[in-house]
Amino acid sequence: MLEVRDLDVSFGRARRRFKAVDGVSLTVGPDETLGLVGESGSGKTTVARVVVGLVKPDSGDVLFDGKPLGPVGRRPASLQRAVQMVFQDPRSSLNPRMTVSAVIDEAWRTHPESAPTGDRTAGLHQLLDDVGLDATVARHRAGELSGGQCQRVSIARALAVKPRLLVCDEAVSALDVSVQSQILRLLVDLQQRHHLSMLFISHDLGVVHQIADRIAVMRRGVLVEEGVATDVLSDPQHEYTRSLLDAALELTKES
Ligand SMILES: Nc1ncnc2c1ncn2[C@@H]1O[C@H](COP(=O)(O)OP(=O)(O)OP(=O)(O)O)[C@@H](O)[C@H]1O
Ligand SMILES: [Mg+2]
């Protein structure tokens, strides 16, 4: 469904120019979650930003159902709607003064074809229920909510336009460990109920392990390993994946 082919992205000018993403190819199939892992600065967010159209690559193709996605602005509305992103920091990705109801309304105004045809309030409550929020939350401003609640609202905003692919960039990294696992469970549940595909990005292999069907490992802009999650985790082929795995195990022991 999503196909990224030979992606190159560089930043900076002249002698300062460096490649943040170097020849990355990956796919995400229907109903599938691809976990993209790698240390800080390995280029994961850059890949995500290309997929959602916020960064223009030097070269390479990003296809959705075989059609080029193109950059935002020139991306057809239907494709823009199909690919939604959930960001790391729910507090800064939501306007603290906006009510939850207004946040969802804005999404529906951007993509009117996804707005409920009947009772709007019923549609809103259904959406909140879907992400495990009480209907009363609709009246609250984003700034009054907890981190976990904010992230649920961000997920609801993405779901509101009925996407087919969810790009989650460190979507649980800013949350407490207990809230992290609640949000992970919510994402797994939503993915199954709504038949979503997911590109799930995290620097934490332990988190990716809980959600991914396949895992791709990036290091310094390059994809070093890719495979079925259980294979990558039980028998990593690349030295770097092994070191990530060891680091994740160390953390588990400590906590
Ligand atoms: N807009 C930009 N301008 C210049 N350099 C950038 C820009 N965006 C990213 N970079 C650089 O590109 C490299 C890859 O960054 P990226 O954010 O994709 O990494 P990441 O894997 O998401 O890291 P993290 O785990 O810290 O989020 C880094 O060296 C980063 O400093
Ligand atoms: Mg990042």
mmCIF file of N, CA and C in Angstrom, residues 66-118:
data_model
loop_
_atom_site.group_PDB
_atom_site.id
_atom_site.type_symbol
_atom_site.label_atom_id
_atom_site.label_comp_id
_atom_site.label_asym_id
_atom_site.label_seq_id
_atom_site.Cartn_x
_atom_site.Cartn_y
_atom_site.Cartn_z
ATOM 1 N N GLY A 66 0.232 2.546 -5.406
ATOM 2 C CA GLY A 66 0.893 2.671 -6.705
ATOM 3 C C GLY A 66 0.920 4.075 -7.289
ATOM 4 N N LYS A 67 0.272 5.037 -6.605
ATOM 5 C CA LYS A 67 0.242 6.421 -7.113
ATOM 6 C C LYS A 67 1.220 7.296 -6.325
ATOM 7 N N PRO A 68 1.951 8.196 -7.012
ATOM 8 C CA PRO A 68 2.871 9.078 -6.290
ATOM 9 C C PRO A 68 2.114 9.979 -5.319
ATOM 10 N N LEU A 69 2.607 10.087 -4.090
ATOM 11 C CA LEU A 69 1.928 10.908 -3.087
ATOM 12 C C LEU A 69 2.152 12.402 -3.326
ATOM 13 N N GLY A 70 3.382 12.777 -3.679
ATOM 14 C CA GLY A 70 3.669 14.192 -3.920
ATOM 15 C C GLY A 70 3.704 14.996 -2.638
ATOM 16 N N PRO A 71 4.312 16.187 -2.688
ATOM 17 C CA PRO A 71 4.417 17.009 -1.485
ATOM 18 C C PRO A 71 3.073 17.624 -1.095
ATOM 19 N N VAL A 72 2.930 17.953 0.186
ATOM 20 C CA VAL A 72 1.718 18.624 0.655
ATOM 21 C C VAL A 72 1.567 19.944 -0.103
ATOM 22 N N GLY A 73 0.330 20.300 -0.384
ATOM 23 C CA GLY A 73 0.108 21.471 -1.221
ATOM 24 C C GLY A 73 -0.251 20.986 -2.615
ATOM 25 N N ARG A 74 0.582 20.065 -3.118
ATOM 26 C CA ARG A 74 0.244 19.503 -4.424
ATOM 27 C C ARG A 74 -0.292 18.076 -4.296
ATOM 28 N N ARG A 75 -0.463 17.649 -3.059
ATOM 29 C CA ARG A 75 -0.955 16.294 -2.841
ATOM 30 C C ARG A 75 -2.485 16.312 -2.962
ATOM 31 N N PRO A 76 -3.065 15.415 -3.771
ATOM 32 C CA PRO A 76 -4.528 15.391 -3.878
ATOM 33 C C PRO A 76 -5.162 15.209 -2.500
ATOM 34 N N ALA A 77 -6.299 15.889 -2.261
ATOM 35 C CA ALA A 77 -6.936 15.873 -0.936
ATOM 36 C C ALA A 77 -7.205 14.446 -0.443
ATOM 37 N N SER A 78 -7.596 13.571 -1.367
ATOM 38 C CA SER A 78 -7.944 12.210 -0.945
ATOM 39 C C SER A 78 -6.710 11.490 -0.400
ATOM 40 N N LEU A 79 -5.547 11.748 -0.994
ATOM 41 C CA LEU A 79 -4.321 11.105 -0.520
ATOM 42 C C LEU A 79 -3.820 11.766 0.753
ATOM 43 N N GLN A 80 -4.026 13.077 0.849
ATOM 44 C CA GLN A 80 -3.636 13.796 2.055
ATOM 45 C C GLN A 80 -4.411 13.259 3.252
ATOM 46 N N ARG A 81 -5.672 12.984 2.999
ATOM 47 C CA ARG A 81 -6.541 12.435 4.033
ATOM 48 C C ARG A 81 -6.137 11.018 4.405
ATOM 49 N N ALA A 82 -5.727 10.263 3.412
ATOM 50 C CA ALA A 82 -5.431 8.835 3.624
ATOM 51 C C ALA A 82 -4.239 8.613 4.542
ATOM 52 N N VAL A 83 -3.322 9.585 4.576
ATOM 53 C CA VAL A 83 -2.101 9.423 5.372
ATOM 54 C C VAL A 83 -2.095 10.471 6.476
ATOM 55 N N GLN A 84 -2.265 10.040 7.720
ATOM 56 C CA GLN A 84 -2.313 10.977 8.849
ATOM 57 C C GLN A 84 -1.180 10.688 9.819
ATOM 58 N N MET A 85 -0.744 11.751 10.511
ATOM 59 C CA MET A 85 0.395 11.597 11.392
ATOM 60 C C MET A 85 0.017 11.884 12.851
ATOM 61 N N VAL A 86 0.604 11.112 13.745
ATOM 62 C CA VAL A 86 0.488 11.379 15.187
ATOM 63 C C VAL A 86 1.894 11.722 15.676
ATOM 64 N N PHE A 87 2.037 12.870 16.316
ATOM 65 C CA PHE A 87 3.366 13.364 16.676
ATOM 66 C C PHE A 87 3.784 12.945 18.078
ATOM 67 N N GLN A 88 5.046 13.204 18.377
ATOM 68 C CA GLN A 88 5.620 12.816 19.651
ATOM 69 C C GLN A 88 4.993 13.543 20.833
ATOM 70 N N ASP A 89 4.980 14.874 20.720
ATOM 71 C CA ASP A 89 4.571 15.652 21.879
ATOM 72 C C ASP A 89 3.137 16.132 21.713
ATOM 73 N N PRO A 90 2.187 15.423 22.372
ATOM 74 C CA PRO A 90 0.784 15.752 22.165
ATOM 75 C C PRO A 90 0.472 17.177 22.597
ATOM 76 N N ARG A 91 1.218 17.694 23.570
ATOM 77 C CA ARG A 91 0.919 19.050 24.047
ATOM 78 C C ARG A 91 1.254 20.109 23.010
ATOM 79 N N SER A 92 2.366 19.925 22.291
ATOM 80 C CA SER A 92 2.696 20.969 21.327
ATOM 81 C C SER A 92 2.015 20.744 19.979
ATOM 82 N N SER A 93 1.453 19.542 19.757
ATOM 83 C CA SER A 93 0.770 19.356 18.469
ATOM 84 C C SER A 93 -0.709 19.737 18.543
ATOM 85 N N LEU A 94 -1.162 20.103 19.750
ATOM 86 C CA LEU A 94 -2.541 20.598 19.888
ATOM 87 C C LEU A 94 -2.497 22.026 20.417
ATOM 88 N N ASN A 95 -3.368 22.871 19.905
ATOM 89 C CA ASN A 95 -3.479 24.227 20.428
ATOM 90 C C ASN A 95 -4.147 24.167 21.810
ATOM 91 N N PRO A 96 -3.423 24.575 22.866
ATOM 92 C CA PRO A 96 -3.942 24.397 24.234
ATOM 93 C C PRO A 96 -5.260 25.139 24.486
ATOM 94 N N ARG A 97 -5.529 26.176 23.694
ATOM 95 C CA ARG A 97 -6.749 26.954 23.928
ATOM 96 C C ARG A 97 -7.973 26.402 23.200
ATOM 97 N N MET A 98 -7.725 25.476 22.282
ATOM 98 C CA MET A 98 -8.858 24.926 21.525
ATOM 99 C C MET A 98 -9.551 23.816 22.319
ATOM 100 N N THR A 99 -10.886 23.801 22.237
ATOM 101 C CA THR A 99 -11.586 22.682 22.872
ATOM 102 C C THR A 99 -11.408 21.442 21.995
ATOM 103 N N VAL A 100 -11.585 20.292 22.641
ATOM 104 C CA VAL A 100 -11.451 19.029 21.912
ATOM 105 C C VAL A 100 -12.454 18.984 20.754
ATOM 106 N N SER A 101 -13.650 19.465 21.026
ATOM 107 C CA SER A 101 -14.679 19.501 19.989
ATOM 108 C C SER A 101 -14.219 20.332 18.782
ATOM 109 N N ALA A 102 -13.579 21.473 19.060
ATOM 110 C CA ALA A 102 -13.103 22.341 17.971
ATOM 111 C C ALA A 102 -11.952 21.698 17.187
ATOM 112 N N VAL A 103 -11.107 20.949 17.901
ATOM 113 C CA VAL A 103 -9.993 20.256 17.238
ATOM 114 C C VAL A 103 -10.538 19.278 16.185
ATOM 115 N N ILE A 104 -11.557 18.529 16.602
ATOM 116 C CA ILE A 104 -12.127 17.531 15.686
ATOM 117 C C ILE A 104 -12.884 18.221 14.547
ATOM 118 N N ASP A 105 -13.599 19.303 14.892
ATOM 119 C CA ASP A 105 -14.320 20.071 13.869
ATOM 120 C C ASP A 105 -13.400 20.574 12.777
ATOM 121 N N GLU A 106 -12.225 21.029 13.220
ATOM 122 C CA GLU A 106 -11.252 21.553 12.257
ATOM 123 C C GLU A 106 -10.843 20.458 11.262
ATOM 124 N N ALA A 107 -10.625 19.248 11.801
ATOM 125 C CA ALA A 107 -10.262 18.123 10.924
ATOM 126 C C ALA A 107 -11.390 17.852 9.925
ATOM 127 N N TRP A 108 -12.627 17.912 10.416
ATOM 128 C CA TRP A 108 -13.771 17.650 9.536
ATOM 129 C C TRP A 108 -13.961 18.766 8.500
ATOM 130 N N ARG A 109 -13.598 19.997 8.892
ATOM 131 C CA ARG A 109 -13.699 21.091 7.911
ATOM 132 C C ARG A 109 -12.641 20.956 6.823
ATOM 133 N N THR A 110 -11.440 20.480 7.232
ATOM 134 C CA THR A 110 -10.369 20.294 6.256
ATOM 135 C C THR A 110 -10.745 19.212 5.231
ATOM 136 N N HIS A 111 -11.387 18.164 5.731
ATOM 137 C CA HIS A 111 -11.792 17.074 4.836
ATOM 138 C C HIS A 111 -13.285 16.799 5.030
ATOM 139 N N PRO A 112 -14.138 17.676 4.446
ATOM 140 C CA PRO A 112 -15.585 17.607 4.696
ATOM 141 C C PRO A 112 -16.196 16.249 4.348
ATOM 142 N N GLU A 113 -15.596 15.546 3.381
ATOM 143 C CA GLU A 113 -16.172 14.254 2.981
ATOM 144 C C GLU A 113 -16.071 13.204 4.087
ATOM 145 N N SER A 114 -15.213 13.497 5.117
ATOM 146 C CA SER A 114 -15.095 12.535 6.207
ATOM 147 C C SER A 114 -15.976 12.905 7.405
ATOM 148 N N ALA A 115 -16.619 14.072 7.353
ATOM 149 C CA ALA A 115 -17.466 14.518 8.467
ATOM 150 C C ALA A 115 -18.729 13.663 8.538
ATOM 151 N N PRO A 116 -19.292 13.508 9.755
ATOM 152 C CA PRO A 116 -20.507 12.694 9.870
ATOM 153 C C PRO A 116 -21.645 13.335 9.071
ATOM 154 N N THR A 117 -22.424 12.501 8.410
ATOM 155 C CA THR A 117 -23.515 13.054 7.605
ATOM 156 C C THR A 117 -24.725 13.375 8.482
ATOM 157 N N GLY A 118 -24.897 12.615 9.557
ATOM 158 C CA GLY A 118 -26.044 12.849 10.438
ATOM 159 C C GLY A 118 -25.684 13.758 11.609
#
